[in-house]
Every structure is written in C-alpha cells, then in structure tokens.
C-alpha atoms as one frame of an Amber mdcrd trajectory, in Angstrom:
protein
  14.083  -7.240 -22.604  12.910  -4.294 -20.805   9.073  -2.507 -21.476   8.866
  -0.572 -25.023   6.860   2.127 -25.831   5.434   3.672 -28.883   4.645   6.951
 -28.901   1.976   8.552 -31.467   0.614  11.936 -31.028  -0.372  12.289 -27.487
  -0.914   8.878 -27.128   1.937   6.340 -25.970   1.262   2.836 -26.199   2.774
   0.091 -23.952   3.175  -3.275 -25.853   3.659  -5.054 -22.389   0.282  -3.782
 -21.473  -1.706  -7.234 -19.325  -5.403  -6.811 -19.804  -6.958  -6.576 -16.459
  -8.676 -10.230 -16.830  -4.753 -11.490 -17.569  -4.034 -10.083 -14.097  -6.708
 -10.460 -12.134  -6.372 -14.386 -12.747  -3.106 -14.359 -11.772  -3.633 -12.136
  -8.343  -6.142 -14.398  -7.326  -3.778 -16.638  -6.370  -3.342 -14.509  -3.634
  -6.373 -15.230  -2.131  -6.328 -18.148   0.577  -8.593 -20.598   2.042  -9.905
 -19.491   5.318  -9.029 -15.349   4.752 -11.768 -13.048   6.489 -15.023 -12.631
   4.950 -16.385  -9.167   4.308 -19.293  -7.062   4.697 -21.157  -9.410   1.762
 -20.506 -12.715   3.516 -19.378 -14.462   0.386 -16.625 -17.228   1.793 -13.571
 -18.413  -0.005 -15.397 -21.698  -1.234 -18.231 -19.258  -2.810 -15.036 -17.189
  -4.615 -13.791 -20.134  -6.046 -16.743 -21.789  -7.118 -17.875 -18.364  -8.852
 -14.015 -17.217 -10.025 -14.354 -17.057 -13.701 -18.305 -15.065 -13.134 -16.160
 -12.735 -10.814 -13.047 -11.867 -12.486 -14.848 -11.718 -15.644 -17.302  -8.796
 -13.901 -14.605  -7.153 -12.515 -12.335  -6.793 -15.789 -15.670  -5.002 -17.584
 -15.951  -2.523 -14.364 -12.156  -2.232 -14.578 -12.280  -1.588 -18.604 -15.429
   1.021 -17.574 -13.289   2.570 -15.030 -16.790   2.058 -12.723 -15.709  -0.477
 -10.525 -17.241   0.116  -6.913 -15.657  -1.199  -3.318 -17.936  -2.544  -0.266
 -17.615  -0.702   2.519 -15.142  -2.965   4.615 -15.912  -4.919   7.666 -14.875
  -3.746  11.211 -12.545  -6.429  12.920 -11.037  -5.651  16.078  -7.708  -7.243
  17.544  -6.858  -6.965  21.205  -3.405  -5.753  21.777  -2.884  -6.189  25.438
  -4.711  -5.431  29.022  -4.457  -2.180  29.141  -4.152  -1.267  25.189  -7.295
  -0.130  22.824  -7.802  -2.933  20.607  -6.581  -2.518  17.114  -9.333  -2.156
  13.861  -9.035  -3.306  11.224 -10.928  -2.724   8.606 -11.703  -6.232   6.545
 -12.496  -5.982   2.564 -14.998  -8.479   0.830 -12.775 -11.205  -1.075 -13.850
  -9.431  -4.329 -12.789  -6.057  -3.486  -9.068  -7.644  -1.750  -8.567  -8.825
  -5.610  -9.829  -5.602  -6.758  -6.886  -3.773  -3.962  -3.894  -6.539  -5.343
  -4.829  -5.237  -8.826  -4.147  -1.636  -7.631  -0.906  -2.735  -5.722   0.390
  -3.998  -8.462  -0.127  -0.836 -10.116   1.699   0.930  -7.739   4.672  -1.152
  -7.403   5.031  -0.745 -11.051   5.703   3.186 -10.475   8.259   2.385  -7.748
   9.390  -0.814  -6.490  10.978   0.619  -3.648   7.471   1.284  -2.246   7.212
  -2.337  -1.530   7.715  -3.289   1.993  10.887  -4.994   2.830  10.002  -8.109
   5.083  10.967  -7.566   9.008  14.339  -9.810   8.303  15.562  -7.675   5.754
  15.247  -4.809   7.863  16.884  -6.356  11.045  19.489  -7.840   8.746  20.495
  -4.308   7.373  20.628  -2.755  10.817  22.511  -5.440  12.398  25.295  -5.128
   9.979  24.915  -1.684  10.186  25.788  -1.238  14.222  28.471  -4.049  13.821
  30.323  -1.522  11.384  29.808   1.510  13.935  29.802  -0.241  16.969  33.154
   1.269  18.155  33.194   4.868  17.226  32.539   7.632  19.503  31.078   9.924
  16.683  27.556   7.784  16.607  24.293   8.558  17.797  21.269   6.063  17.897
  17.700   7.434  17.756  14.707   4.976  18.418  11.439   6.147  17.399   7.988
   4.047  17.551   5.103   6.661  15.606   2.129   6.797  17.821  -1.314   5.277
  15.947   0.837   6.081  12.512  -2.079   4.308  10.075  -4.818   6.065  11.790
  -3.143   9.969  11.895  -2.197   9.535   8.012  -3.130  12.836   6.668  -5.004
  12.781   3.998  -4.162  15.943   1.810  -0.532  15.014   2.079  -0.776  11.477
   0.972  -3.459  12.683  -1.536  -0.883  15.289  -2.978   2.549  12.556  -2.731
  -0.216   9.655  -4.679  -0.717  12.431  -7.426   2.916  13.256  -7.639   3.692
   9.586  -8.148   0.958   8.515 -10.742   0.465  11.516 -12.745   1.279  11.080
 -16.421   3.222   8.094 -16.090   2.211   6.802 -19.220   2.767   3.395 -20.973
   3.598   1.918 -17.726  -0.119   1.231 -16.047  -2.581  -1.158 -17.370  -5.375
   1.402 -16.213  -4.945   5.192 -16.780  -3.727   7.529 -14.190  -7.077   9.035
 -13.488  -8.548   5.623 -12.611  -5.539   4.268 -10.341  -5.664   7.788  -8.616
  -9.374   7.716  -7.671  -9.065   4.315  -6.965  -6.690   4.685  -4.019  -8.625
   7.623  -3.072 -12.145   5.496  -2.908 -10.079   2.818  -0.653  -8.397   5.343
   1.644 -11.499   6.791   2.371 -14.033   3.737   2.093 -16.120   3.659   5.741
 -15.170   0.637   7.609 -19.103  -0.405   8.941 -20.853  -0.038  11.684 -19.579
   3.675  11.047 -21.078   4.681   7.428 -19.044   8.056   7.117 -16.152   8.001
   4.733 -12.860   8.252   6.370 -10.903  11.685   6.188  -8.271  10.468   7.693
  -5.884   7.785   8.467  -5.484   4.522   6.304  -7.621   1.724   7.252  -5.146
  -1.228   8.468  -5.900  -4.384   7.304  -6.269  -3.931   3.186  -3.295  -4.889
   0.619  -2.316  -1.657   0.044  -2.110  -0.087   3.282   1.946  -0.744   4.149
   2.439   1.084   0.262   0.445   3.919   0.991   2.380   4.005   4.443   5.203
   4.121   2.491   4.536   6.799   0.265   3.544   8.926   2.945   6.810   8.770
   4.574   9.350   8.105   1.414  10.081  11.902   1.507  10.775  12.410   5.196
  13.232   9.272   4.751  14.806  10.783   1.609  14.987  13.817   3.717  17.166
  12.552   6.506  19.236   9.866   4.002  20.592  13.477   2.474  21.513  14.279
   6.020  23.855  11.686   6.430  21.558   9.782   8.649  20.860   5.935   8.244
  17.120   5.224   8.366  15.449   1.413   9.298  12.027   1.511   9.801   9.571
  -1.105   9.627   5.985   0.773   9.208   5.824   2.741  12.693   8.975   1.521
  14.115  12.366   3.671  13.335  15.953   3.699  13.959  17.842   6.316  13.222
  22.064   6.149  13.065  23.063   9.702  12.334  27.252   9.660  11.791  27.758
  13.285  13.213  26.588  15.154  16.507  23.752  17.725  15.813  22.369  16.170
  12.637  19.424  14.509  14.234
C-alpha cells in the first residue's frame, strides 16, 4: 500500500509519518564497531553502552528542530607520492546518526539520488559499448572532475537542495525548513584544526556527501540525457557515449 495523505486546511498529514526515535533506532544499525571517532572522542563501545541516553536526546533536539553538529574531525588519506593527501572530514558517532537521519530524508524526495554501487555502473556501461561497439556513428568521452567535492559551489547546491525539499509535504518526518538548514549546517560545518565554516565544497567523508554530489550534478546529467547522450558516472568519474557527431 503506498503513503496516504490527509489534507486539512493548510495542513497535510502523513499517516506513515516514523517518529524520529522510531528511526533513529533503526539507523543506528548503521553504525559499526571500530568506525572513526570524532572531535568528542566518544568510541563505539561508549555509543553503545549510552544508545538509549543518546537517541533519546537526539529525538527531543530533533522534535525542537535545535539539534547542533560537532565540528568534524580532520583525517587525512595519502593518495600517492606525488598526490596531496585527501581530507576528510570525520563526524562524532552522534552526529553520523544525526547525518543517516537526514539521508534518509533525502532519499525519500528522490530515490534516484542514491548512489548506484561501482558494479552497477560498470555493469550498465559494459552492456552499453557491447551494443555500440561496431558502429561508426559513436563517440566516447572520458571525463575525471578535478577536486569535484571540494569546488562544490555552494549557492548552486544551496538553490538545487531548496528546489528539491521545498513544500514537499506529508512525505518528511521533519519539516522542510528543518531538513533544509540541516544540510546547510553540515555542508558548511568547519572540519577542525580550521574553525571557519566552509563556503565551499562538501566535506568528503560524512553520509550524505555522495547525495549532495548528486544533486549538484542531477541537472547537468538530465541536461545531456535530453541530448541523446548516455551518461555513467561514478561521483567524479564520467563517460560519456553521445550517438551522433557534434552533440558532445
């Protein structure tokens, strides 16, 4: 049975609605033994140990609409000899329960925001060049986007977040407003030892980076899918099969 609504005045209700506590119980199964601490130092055994005290805290800050994130912890992973290491930027276990409560928000807008696993992708584009491999009329693009999480711009994810949320009612378990500012407030979060918010780029490394990716670049792909023009991209990497000369 799919999600009913009643409407009444301004007001639509969603029977389906999960309380926050419902949810948060359930996400927490996401959280493993051994995942990277955060700014606060609290470890996995002190999560468990404290779970119910936690979730219960963080379902009356949800309700409030007051909840507040760490700022995350700087981890850096070395890419090669003669590469800049890659940051991450590490969220206290609390707060990572606090960011799978907001994905799940978002994939409730738009599952197609979720990001297909590697395989899928590789499996789609192999069985896409077997089908072209012997015409004349295809051209192959490669692209790999330079530092892609870290040149995010802000005011056009900002607008494409509002765009997506706005006034979708009886679908959230939150209100708009509050899912909204809450992406905002982890977009921009400092990653310590700098203590500046971020204007711009999304920091790598919390759940809902590869969605905001996503929405960031949904358009562009819509864009050249109306073009004729096969698109498989896996976060920064892209290829392109375009079915007539020019259209690239």
């Amino acid at each position: 049975m799919g999600k009913k609504n009643f409407a009444l005045g301004k007001n639509i209700f969603n029977i389906n609605k999960i309380e926050p506590i419902d949810l948060l119980n359930e996400l927490s199964e996401k959280i493993k033994y051994g995942c990277a601490v955060g700014v606060d130092g609290r470890s996995y055994d002190y999560f468990r140990n404290n779970k119910d005290a936690i979730i219960n805290e963080m379902n009356d800050s949800i309700h409030n609409e007051s909840y507040t994130l760490s700022p995350y912890k700087e981890m850096l992973l070395i890419k090669g000899r003669n590469e800049y290491p890659r940051c991450l930027s590490i969220p206290t276990i609390q707060d990572k329960l606090f960011l799978y409560f907001i994905l799940n928000q978002i994939d409730r807008l738009d599952s197609s925001l979720k990001l297909p696993l590697p395989q899928q992708v590789i499996g789609k584009l192999i069985k896409s060049l077997g089908e072209v491999s012997s015409r004349k009329d295809v051209y192959i693009e490669k692209y790999d986007i330079r530092h892609f999480f870290n040149s995010i711009n802000h005011k056009i994810l900002f607008k494409e977040i509002d765009e997506l949320i706005i006034n979708k009612v009886g679908i959230l378990d939150i209100s708009d407003k509050f899912l909204i500012e809450s992406c905002r407030k982890a977009i921009q979060n400092p990653t310590l030892p700098i203590r500046k918010k971020n204007y711009k780029g999304v920091p790598q490394g919390i759940p809902i980076a590869s969605e905001l990716s996503q929405i960031y670049f949904s358009k562009i792909e819509l864009a050249l899918r109306r073009k004729d023009v096969e698109v498989f991209r896996y976060v920064d990497d892209i290829i392109l099969i375009c079915h007539m000369e020019g259209r690239l």
